[in-house]
Coordinates of C-alpha atoms in Angstrom, one line a residue:
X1 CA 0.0 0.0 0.0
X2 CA 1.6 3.6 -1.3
X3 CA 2.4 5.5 2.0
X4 CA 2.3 9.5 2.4
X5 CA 5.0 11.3 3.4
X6 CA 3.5 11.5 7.3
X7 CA 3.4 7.5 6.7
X8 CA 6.6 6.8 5.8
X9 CA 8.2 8.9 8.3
X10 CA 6.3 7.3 10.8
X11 CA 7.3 3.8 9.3
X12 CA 11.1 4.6 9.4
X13 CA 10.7 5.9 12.8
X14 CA 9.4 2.6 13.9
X15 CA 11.4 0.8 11.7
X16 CA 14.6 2.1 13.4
X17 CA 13.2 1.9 17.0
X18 CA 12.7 -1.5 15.6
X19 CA 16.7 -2.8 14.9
X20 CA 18.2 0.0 17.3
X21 CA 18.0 -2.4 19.9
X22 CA 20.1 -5.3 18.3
X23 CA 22.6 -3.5 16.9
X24 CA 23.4 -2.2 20.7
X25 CA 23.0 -5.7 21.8
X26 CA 25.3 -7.2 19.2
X27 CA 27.8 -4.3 19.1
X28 CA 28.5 -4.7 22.5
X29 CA 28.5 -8.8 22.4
X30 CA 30.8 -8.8 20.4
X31 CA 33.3 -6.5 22.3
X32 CA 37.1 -7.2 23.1
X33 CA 38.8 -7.5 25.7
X34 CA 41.5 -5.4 28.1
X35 CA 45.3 -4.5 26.3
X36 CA 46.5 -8.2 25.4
X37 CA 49.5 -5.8 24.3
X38 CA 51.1 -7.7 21.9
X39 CA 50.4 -5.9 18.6
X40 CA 51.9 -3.2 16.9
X41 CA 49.0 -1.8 14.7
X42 CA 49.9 1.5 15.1
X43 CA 51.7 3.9 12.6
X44 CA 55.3 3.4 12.2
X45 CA 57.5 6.1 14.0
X46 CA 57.7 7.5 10.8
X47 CA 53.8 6.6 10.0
X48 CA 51.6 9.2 9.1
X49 CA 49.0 10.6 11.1
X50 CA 45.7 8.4 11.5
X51 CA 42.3 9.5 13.8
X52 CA 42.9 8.2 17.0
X53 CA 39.7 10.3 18.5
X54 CA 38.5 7.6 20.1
X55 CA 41.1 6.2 20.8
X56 CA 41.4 8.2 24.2
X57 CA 38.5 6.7 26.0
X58 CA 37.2 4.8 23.7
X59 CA 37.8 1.4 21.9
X60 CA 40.6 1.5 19.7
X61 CA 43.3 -0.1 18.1
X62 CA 47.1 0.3 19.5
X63 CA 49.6 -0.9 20.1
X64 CA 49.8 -5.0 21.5
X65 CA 49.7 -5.3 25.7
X66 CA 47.6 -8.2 28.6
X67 CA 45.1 -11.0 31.0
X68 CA 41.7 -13.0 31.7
X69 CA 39.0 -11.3 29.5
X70 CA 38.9 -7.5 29.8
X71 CA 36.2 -5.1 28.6
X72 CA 36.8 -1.6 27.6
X73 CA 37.3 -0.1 31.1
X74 CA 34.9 2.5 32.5
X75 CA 33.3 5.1 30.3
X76 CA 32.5 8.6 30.4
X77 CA 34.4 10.6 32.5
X78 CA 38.0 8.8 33.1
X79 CA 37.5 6.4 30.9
X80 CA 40.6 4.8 29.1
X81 CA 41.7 4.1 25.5
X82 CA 41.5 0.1 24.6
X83 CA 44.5 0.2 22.7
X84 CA 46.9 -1.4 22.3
X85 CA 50.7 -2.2 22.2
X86 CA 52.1 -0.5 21.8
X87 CA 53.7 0.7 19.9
X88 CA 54.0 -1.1 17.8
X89 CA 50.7 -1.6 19.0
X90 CA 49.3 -3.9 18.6
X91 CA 50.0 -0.4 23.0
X92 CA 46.8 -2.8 24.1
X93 CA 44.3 -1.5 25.2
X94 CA 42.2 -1.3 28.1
X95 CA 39.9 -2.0 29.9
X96 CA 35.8 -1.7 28.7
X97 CA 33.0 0.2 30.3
X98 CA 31.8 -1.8 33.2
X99 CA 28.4 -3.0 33.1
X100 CA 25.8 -0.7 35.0
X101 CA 22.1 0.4 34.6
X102 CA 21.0 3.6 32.9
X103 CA 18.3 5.3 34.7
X104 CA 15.4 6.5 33.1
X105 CA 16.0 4.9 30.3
X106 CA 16.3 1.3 30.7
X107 CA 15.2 -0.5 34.0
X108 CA 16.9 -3.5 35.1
X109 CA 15.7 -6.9 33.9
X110 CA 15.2 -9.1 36.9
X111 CA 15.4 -12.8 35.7
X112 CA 12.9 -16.2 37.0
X113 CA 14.5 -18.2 40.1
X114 CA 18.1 -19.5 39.1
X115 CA 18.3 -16.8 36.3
X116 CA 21.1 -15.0 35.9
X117 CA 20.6 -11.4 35.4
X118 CA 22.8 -9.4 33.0
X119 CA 23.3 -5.7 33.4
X120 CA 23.4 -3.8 30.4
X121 CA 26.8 -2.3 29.0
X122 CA 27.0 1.4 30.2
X123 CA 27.2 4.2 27.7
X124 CA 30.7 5.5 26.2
X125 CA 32.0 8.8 25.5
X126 CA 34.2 9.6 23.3
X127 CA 37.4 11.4 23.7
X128 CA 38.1 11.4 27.0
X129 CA 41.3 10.9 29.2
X130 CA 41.7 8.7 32.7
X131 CA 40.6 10.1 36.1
X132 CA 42.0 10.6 39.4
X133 CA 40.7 6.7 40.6
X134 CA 43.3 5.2 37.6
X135 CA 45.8 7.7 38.8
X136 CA 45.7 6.1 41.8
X137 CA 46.1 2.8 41.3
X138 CA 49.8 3.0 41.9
X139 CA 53.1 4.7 42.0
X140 CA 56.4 5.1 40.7
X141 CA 59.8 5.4 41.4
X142 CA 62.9 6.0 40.5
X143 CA 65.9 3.7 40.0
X144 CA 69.2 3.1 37.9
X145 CA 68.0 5.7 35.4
X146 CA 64.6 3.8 34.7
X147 CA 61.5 4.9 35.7
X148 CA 59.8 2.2 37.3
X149 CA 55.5 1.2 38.9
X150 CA 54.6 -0.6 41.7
X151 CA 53.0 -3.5 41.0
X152 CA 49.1 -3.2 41.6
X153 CA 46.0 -5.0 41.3
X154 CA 43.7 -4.5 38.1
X155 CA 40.2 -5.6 36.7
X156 CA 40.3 -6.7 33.0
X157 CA 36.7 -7.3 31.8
X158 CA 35.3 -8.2 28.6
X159 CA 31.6 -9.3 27.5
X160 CA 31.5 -12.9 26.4
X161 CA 32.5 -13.8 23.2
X162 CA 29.9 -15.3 21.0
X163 CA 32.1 -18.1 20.2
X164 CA 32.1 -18.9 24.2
X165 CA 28.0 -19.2 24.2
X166 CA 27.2 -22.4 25.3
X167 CA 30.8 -23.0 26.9
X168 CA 31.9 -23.4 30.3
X169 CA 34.5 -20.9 31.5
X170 CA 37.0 -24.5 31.9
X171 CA 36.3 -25.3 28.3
X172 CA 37.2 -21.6 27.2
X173 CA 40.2 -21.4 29.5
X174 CA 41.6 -24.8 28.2
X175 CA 41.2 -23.8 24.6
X176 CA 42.1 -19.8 24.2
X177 CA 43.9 -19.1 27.2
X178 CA 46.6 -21.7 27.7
X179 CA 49.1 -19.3 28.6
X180 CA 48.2 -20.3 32.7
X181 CA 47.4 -23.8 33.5
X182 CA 43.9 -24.6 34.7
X183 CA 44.9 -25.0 38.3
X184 CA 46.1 -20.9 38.3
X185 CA 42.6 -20.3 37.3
X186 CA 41.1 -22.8 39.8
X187 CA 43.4 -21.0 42.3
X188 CA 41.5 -17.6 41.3
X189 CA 38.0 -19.0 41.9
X190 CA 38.8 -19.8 45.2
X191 CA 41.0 -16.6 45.4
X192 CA 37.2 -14.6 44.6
X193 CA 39.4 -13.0 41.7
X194 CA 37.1 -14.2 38.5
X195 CA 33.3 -12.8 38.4
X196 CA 30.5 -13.5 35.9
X197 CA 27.8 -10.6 35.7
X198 CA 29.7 -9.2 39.0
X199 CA 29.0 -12.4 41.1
X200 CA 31.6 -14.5 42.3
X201 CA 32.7 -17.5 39.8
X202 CA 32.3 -20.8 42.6
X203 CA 32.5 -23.4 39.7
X204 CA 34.6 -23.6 36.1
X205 CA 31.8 -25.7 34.8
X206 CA 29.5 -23.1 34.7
X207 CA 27.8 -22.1 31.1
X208 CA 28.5 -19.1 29.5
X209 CA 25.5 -17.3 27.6
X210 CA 25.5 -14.4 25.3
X211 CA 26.4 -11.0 26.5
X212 CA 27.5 -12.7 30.1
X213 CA 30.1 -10.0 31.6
X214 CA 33.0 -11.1 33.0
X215 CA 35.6 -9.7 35.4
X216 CA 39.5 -10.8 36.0
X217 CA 41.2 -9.2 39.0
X218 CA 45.1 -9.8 38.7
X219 CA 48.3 -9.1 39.5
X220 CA 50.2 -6.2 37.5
X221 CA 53.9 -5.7 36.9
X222 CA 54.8 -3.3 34.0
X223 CA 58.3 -2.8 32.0
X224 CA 60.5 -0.1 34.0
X225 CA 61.0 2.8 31.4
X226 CA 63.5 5.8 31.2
X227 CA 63.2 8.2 33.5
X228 CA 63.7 11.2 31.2
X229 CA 61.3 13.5 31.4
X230 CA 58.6 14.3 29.1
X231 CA 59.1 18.1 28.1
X232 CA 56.5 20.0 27.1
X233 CA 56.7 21.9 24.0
X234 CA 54.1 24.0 23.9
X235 CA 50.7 23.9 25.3
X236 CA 47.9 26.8 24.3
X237 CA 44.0 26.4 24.4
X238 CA 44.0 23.9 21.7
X239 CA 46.8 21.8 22.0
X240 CA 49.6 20.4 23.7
X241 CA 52.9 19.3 22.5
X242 CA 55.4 17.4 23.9
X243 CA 59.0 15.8 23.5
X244 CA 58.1 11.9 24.0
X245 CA 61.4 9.7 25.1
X246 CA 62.2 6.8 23.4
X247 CA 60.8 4.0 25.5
X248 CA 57.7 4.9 26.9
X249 CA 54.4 4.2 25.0
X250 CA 52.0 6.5 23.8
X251 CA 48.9 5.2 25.6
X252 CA 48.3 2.0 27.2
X253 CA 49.1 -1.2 25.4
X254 CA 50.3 -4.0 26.3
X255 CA 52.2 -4.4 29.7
X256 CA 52.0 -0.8 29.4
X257 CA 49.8 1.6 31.4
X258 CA 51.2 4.1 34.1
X259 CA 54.4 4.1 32.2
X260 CA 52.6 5.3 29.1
X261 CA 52.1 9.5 27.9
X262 CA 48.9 9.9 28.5
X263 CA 49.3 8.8 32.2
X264 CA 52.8 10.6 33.2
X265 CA 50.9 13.6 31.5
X266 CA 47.9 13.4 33.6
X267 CA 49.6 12.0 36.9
X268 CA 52.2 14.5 37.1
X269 CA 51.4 17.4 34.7
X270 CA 47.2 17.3 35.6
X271 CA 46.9 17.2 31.8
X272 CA 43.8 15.3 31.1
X273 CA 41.5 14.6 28.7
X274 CA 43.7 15.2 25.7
X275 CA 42.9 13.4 22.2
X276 CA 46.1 11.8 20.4
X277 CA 46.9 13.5 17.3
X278 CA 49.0 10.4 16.1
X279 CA 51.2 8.2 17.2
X280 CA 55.1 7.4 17.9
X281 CA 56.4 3.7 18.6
X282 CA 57.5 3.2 22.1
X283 CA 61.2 3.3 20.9
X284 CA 60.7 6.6 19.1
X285 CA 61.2 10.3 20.6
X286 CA 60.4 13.4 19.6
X287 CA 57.5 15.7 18.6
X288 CA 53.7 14.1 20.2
X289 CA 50.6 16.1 19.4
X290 CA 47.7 16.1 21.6
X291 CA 44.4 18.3 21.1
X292 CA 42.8 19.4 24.0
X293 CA 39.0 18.9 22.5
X294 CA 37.3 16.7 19.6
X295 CA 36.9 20.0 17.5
X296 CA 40.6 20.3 17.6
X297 CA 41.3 16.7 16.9
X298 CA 38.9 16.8 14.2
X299 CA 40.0 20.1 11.9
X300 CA 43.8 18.3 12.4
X301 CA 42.8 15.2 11.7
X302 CA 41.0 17.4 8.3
X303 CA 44.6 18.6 7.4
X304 CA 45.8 14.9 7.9
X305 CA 43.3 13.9 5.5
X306 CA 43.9 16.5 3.0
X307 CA 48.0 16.4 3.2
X308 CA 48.5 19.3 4.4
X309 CA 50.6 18.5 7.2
X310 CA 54.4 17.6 7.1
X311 CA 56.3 15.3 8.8
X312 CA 60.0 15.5 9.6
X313 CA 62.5 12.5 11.2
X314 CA 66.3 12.4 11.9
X315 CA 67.5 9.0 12.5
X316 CA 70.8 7.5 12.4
X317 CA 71.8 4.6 10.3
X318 CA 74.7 2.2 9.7
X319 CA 77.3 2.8 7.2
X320 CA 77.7 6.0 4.6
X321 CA 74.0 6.8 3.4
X322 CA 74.1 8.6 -0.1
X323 CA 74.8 12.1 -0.3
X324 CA 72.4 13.0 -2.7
X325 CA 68.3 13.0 -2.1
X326 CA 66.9 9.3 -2.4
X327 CA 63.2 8.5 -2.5
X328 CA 61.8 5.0 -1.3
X329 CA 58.8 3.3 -3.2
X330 CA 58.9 -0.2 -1.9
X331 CA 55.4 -1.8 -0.9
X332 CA 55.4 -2.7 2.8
X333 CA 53.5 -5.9 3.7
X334 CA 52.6 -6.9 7.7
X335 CA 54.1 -9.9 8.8
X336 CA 52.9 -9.7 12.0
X337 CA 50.4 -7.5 13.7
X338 CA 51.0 -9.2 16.9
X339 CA 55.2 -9.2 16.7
X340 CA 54.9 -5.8 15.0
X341 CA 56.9 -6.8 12.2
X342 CA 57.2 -5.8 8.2
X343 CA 59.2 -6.2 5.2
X344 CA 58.9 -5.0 1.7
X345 CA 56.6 -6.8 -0.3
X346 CA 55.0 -6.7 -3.8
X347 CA 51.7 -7.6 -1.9
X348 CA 52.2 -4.8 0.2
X349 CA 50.7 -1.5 0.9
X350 CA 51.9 1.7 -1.4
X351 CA 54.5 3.8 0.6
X352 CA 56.9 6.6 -0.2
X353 CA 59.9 8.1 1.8
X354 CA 62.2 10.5 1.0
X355 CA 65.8 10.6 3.1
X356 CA 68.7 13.1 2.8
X357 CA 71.9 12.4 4.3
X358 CA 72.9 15.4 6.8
X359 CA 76.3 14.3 8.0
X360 CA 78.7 11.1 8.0
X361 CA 81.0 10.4 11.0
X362 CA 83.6 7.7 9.5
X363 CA 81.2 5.1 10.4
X364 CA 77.5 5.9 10.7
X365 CA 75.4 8.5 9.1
X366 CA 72.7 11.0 10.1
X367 CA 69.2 10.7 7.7
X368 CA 66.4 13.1 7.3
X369 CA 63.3 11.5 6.8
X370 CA 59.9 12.7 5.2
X371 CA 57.4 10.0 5.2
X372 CA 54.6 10.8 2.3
X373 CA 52.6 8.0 3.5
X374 CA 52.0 6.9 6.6
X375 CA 52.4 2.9 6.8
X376 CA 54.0 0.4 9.9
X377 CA 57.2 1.0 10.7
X378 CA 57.3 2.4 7.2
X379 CA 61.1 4.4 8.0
X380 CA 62.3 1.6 9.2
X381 CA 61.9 -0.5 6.7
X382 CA 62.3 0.9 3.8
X383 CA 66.4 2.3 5.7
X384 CA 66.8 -1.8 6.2
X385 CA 65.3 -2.6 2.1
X386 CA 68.3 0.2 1.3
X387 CA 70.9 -1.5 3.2
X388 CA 71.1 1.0 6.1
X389 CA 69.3 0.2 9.3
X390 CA 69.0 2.4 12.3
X391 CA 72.1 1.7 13.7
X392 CA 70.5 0.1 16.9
X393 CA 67.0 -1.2 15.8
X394 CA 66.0 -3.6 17.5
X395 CA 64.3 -5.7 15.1
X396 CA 65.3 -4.5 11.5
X397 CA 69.2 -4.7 12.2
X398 CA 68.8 -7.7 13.9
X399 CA 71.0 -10.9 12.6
X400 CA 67.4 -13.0 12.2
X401 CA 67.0 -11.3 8.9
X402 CA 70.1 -13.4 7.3
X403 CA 73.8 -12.3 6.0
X404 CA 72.1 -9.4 4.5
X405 CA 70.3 -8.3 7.2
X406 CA 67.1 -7.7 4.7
X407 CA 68.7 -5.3 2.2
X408 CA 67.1 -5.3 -1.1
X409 CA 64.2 -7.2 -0.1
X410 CA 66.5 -10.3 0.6
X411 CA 65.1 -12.6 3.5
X412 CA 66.6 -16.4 2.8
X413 CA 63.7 -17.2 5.4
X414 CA 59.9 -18.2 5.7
X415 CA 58.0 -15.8 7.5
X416 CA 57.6 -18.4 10.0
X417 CA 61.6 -18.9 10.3
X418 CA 62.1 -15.3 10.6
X419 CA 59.2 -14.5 13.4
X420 CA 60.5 -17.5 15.4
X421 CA 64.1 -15.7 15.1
X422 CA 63.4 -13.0 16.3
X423 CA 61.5 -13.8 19.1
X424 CA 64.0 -16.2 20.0
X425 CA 66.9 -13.7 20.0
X426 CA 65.3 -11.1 22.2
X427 CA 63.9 -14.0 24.8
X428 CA 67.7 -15.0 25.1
X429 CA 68.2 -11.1 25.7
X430 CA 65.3 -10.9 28.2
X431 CA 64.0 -8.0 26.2
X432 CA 60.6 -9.5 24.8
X433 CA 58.8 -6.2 25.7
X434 CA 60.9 -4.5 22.5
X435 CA 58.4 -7.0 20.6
X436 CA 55.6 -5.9 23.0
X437 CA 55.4 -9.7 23.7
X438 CA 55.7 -11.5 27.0
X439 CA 56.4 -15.1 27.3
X440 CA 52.2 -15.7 27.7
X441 CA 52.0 -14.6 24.2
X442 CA 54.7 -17.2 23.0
X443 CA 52.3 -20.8 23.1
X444 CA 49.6 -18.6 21.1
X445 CA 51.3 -18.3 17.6
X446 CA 53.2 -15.1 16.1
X447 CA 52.3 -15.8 12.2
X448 CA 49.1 -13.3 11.6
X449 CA 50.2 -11.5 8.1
X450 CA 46.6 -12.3 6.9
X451 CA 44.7 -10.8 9.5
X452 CA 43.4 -7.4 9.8
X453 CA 44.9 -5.1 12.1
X454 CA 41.4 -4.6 13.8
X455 CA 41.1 -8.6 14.0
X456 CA 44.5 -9.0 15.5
X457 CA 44.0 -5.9 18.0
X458 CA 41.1 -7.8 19.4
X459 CA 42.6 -11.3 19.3
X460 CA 45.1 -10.0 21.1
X461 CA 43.0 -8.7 24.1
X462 CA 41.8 -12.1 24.7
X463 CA 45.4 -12.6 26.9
X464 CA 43.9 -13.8 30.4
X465 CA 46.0 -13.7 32.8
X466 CA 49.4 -12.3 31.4
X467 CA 50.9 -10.5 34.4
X468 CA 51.6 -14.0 36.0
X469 CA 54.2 -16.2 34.2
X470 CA 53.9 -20.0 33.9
X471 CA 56.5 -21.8 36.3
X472 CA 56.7 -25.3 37.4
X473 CA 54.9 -25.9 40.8
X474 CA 54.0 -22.3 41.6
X475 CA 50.2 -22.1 40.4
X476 CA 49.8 -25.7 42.4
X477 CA 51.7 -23.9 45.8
X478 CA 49.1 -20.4 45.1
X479 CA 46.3 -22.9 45.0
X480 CA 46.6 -24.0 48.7
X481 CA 47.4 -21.0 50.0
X482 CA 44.2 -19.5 48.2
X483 CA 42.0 -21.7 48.8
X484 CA 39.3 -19.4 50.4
X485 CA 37.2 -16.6 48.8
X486 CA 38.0 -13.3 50.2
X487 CA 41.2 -13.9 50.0
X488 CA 42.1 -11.5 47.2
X489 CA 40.3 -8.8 49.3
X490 CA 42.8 -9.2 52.5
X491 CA 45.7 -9.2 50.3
X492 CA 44.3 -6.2 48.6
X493 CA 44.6 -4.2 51.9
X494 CA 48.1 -6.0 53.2
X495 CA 50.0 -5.0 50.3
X496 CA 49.8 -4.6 46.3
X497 CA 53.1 -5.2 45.8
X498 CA 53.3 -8.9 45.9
X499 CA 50.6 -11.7 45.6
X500 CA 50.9 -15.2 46.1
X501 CA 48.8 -16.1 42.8
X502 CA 51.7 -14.3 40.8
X503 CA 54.4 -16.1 39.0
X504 CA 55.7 -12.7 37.9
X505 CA 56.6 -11.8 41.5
X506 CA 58.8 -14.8 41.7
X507 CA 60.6 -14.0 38.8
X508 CA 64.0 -12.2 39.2
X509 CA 64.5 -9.9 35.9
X510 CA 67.7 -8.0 34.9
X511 CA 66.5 -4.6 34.6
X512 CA 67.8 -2.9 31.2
X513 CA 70.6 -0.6 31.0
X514 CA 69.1 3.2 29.7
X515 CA 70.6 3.2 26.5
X516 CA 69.1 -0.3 26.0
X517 CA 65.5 1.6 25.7
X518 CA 66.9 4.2 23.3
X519 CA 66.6 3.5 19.1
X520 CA 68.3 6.3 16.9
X521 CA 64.9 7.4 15.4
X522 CA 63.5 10.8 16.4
X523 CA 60.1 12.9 15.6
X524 CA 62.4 16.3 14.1
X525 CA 59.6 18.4 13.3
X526 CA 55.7 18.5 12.4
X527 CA 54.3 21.0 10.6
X528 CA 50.8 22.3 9.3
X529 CA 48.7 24.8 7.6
X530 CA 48.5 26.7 10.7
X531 CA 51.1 25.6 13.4
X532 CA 55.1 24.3 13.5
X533 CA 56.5 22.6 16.5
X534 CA 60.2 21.6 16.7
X535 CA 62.1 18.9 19.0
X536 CA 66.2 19.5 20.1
X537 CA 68.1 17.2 18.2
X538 CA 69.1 14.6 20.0
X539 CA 72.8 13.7 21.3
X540 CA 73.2 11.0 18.9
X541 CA 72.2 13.1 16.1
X542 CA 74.9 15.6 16.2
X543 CA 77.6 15.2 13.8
X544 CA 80.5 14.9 15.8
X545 CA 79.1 11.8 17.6
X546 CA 81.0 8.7 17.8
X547 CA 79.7 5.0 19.0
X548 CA 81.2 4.0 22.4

């Protein structure tokens, strides 16, 4: 029957009223985890500038980082980016909004005898920073030139999976979450650490259903980073600009979270709520954007889109670089999302880089670097496809590459050969966080070049429990002394610091020297229609610099 205008207006209306309902249901079933932390989805050092307005608050992408399901942590006001990890992405992400009623609009559903109840997920908004209750979840110190957090106790959460519908919790924590044996997790339901719909877990077996919320309290130790300073650059009603060290992440991701920028910014500098402009790998200083509002964020991210913003580098690489002007067009194809690892590649993405040599010392040379697009670890690369690495990166001068070290696109290896390489080499060296990895992440599988980077960001917040390390007899020696719930209460008020559930607390790790957390590769300058803002060169950029 031919409707009027009045009709179908009024059909649409009730049309939309209709399906509004299931796409908030089936958005929010299907939402990931805490930071698992081991991806690096994020733009390369060198990467150009992508919209990360959400990412500050909201779910997002970032860089790989960590344990037993996690949600998108609190919204609204203080809520926290899920990224990832790091940095390199993949810097994890955080938590998700914890489930809670919204008055007046939608009144809690109380369920038949024996039903379980589950409250709806609580509205997000966009944009926003942490607050002074994630502040104060711990504190650092200072030591050996690192800056360094107190371990502390943390809720992931996460909304069931709908692969995990009409599983028991044992059945999902024997299948996806192997990096802890079944007797850590049977230790943490007697512990009153896991919690399905915010009650208590007492049994493995029971049956998960769709949109079932679940909670993970555990036991947090994050990487020490260097205690340099963040400098700010500038700061005005619009913006604020800083000089980012190498080593510490841009938000959390990862193993990363108070020993991230946004954090040190708000903890120490009562900057809060600022929006990421873009992004620098963990390893990577130099210039960091942040807008103060979404308007901001939005009219750069406009300028982004439209090229009008230029981006500057200075890095310093092995051997004589050419003196005259070179321009890189390799395609650059993701290995691995999760190891944060590329190579050039026919099937890769387009990509252009232009480098000029600005001084030679004998032995190494000094590179400016203009990135043109804006893909992973796009400098990087395309200095190793040339045959001149950053003197001291950590993955693309690494020996795993072969003889050649990847120059020209040569790689005598399967991507399986080389990912296994290099993870091997930096576990010898203690120094899996460079990979954004911990040893967890290991039993899972490091090959993920088909995957998307938004598929591998969410796989890799499905990490359960990755604070606590797997070691011979210690989950069976935490089960008897946790055997009682309200356990993980007392040893909440007797001290954060160390937790009998933990492996990681029994683990004795060499802490890494401050020029181990440094890689030549430096944000120079950024530069827009409107705005300029300049970092000091660093030390190792000056041409008189020798190696030790």
């Amino acid at each position: 029957m031919w409707l009027g205008g009045r009709g179908w207006l009024g059909f649409l209306v009730q049309w939309r009223l209709v399906l509004r309902p299931f796409s908030f249901a089936k958005t929010w079933g299907g939402c990931r985890g805490p930071m698992a932390g081991t991806l690096s989805t994020g733009e390369e050092s060198g990467g150009g500038l992508r919209t990360l307005v959400q990412q500050n608050g909201d779910a997002g992408s970032d860089a790989k980082d960590e344990s037993l399901p996690g949600p998108p942590e609190p919204t609204g006001r203080g809520a926290e980016p899920a990224v990832g990890s790091g940095d390199a992405a993949p810097e994890s992400g955080e938590p998700a909004s914890a489930p809670a009623a919204d008055p007046g609009k939608r009144k809690k559903r109380r369920g038949a005898a024996g039903e379980r109840v589950v409250p709806p997920p609580k509205k997000r908004r966009t944009g926003v920073s942490f607050g002074d209750e994630h502040f104060a979840e711990t504190s650092y110190y200072f030591e050996g030139g690192l800056r360094k957090v107190r371990p502390y106790y943390f809720d992931f959460r996460t909304y069931c999976k709908g692969r995990w519908v009409g599983h028991s919790l044992l059945h999902v924590f024997s299948t996806e979450f192997r990096a802890q044996p079944l007797a850590y997790y049977e230790a943490a339901v007697r512990a009153g650490r896991l919690h399905l719909n915010e009650k208590p877990v007492r049994d493995l077996s029971i049956v998960l259903k769709d949109n079932d919320f679940l909670r993970n309290t555990v036991h947090r130790h994050e990487p020490p980073v260097t205690a340099e300073p963040i400098r700010l650059l500038a700061e005005n009603e619009d913006v604020v600009v800083v000089d980012k060290p190498s080593s510490i992440p841009v938000h959390p991701c990862g193993r990363f979270r108070h020993n991230t920028v946004i954090f040190i910014l708000g903890k120490e500098h009562q900057l809060k709520e600022l929006h990421p402009l873009h992004r620098l790998d963990r390893l990577t200083s130099g210039v960091l954007m942040f807008a103060k509002t979404a308007v901001v964020s939005e009219r750069i991210h406009e300028q982004v889109r439209d090229r009008q913003l230029e981006k500057e580098y200075v890095c310093r690489v092995e051997g004589e670089f050419p003196a005259t002007e070179m321009t890189c067009k390799e395609p650059i194809l993701v290995v691995s999302y999760k190891v944060g690892v590329c190579r050039v590649d026919p099937r890769g993405k387009p990509c252009e880089t232009v480098f000029q040599r600005l001084s030679y010392n004998g032995h190494s040379s000094v590179v400016r670097c203009q990135p043109l697009t804006g893909r992973t670890h796009q400098i990087r690369v395309h200095l190793q496809f040339l045959g001149h690495p950053i003197l001291n990166d950590p993955i693309y001068n690494s020996v795993a590459w072969g003889p050649s070290r990847g120059r020209g696109g040569h790689i005598p290896k399967t991507d399986e050969e080389l990912l296994r390489d290099l993870v091997a080499e930096h576990q010898a060296k203690q120094s899996l966080d460079v990979l954004d990895l911990c040893e967890g992440d290991l039993s899972t599988g490091l090959t993920d070049s088909t995957a998307t980077s938004s598929e591998s960001a969410n796989d890799s917040l499905e990490e359960l429990a990755t604070a606590p390390q797997k070691m011979d007899g210690v989950h069976e020696a935490a089960s008897q002394h946790l055997g009682t719930p309200g356990m993980a209460a007392e040893t909440h008020g007797m001290n954060q610091e160390t937790d009998p559930l933990c492996a990681e607390c029994r683990l004795v790790r060499q802490d890494p020297l401050p020029q181990d957390l440094i890689m030549f590769l430096h944000a120079f300058r950024y530069k827009g229609p409107d705005f300029e803002y300049v970092s000091p060169m660093p030390a190792w950029a000056q041409e008189d610099w020798q190696e030790d």
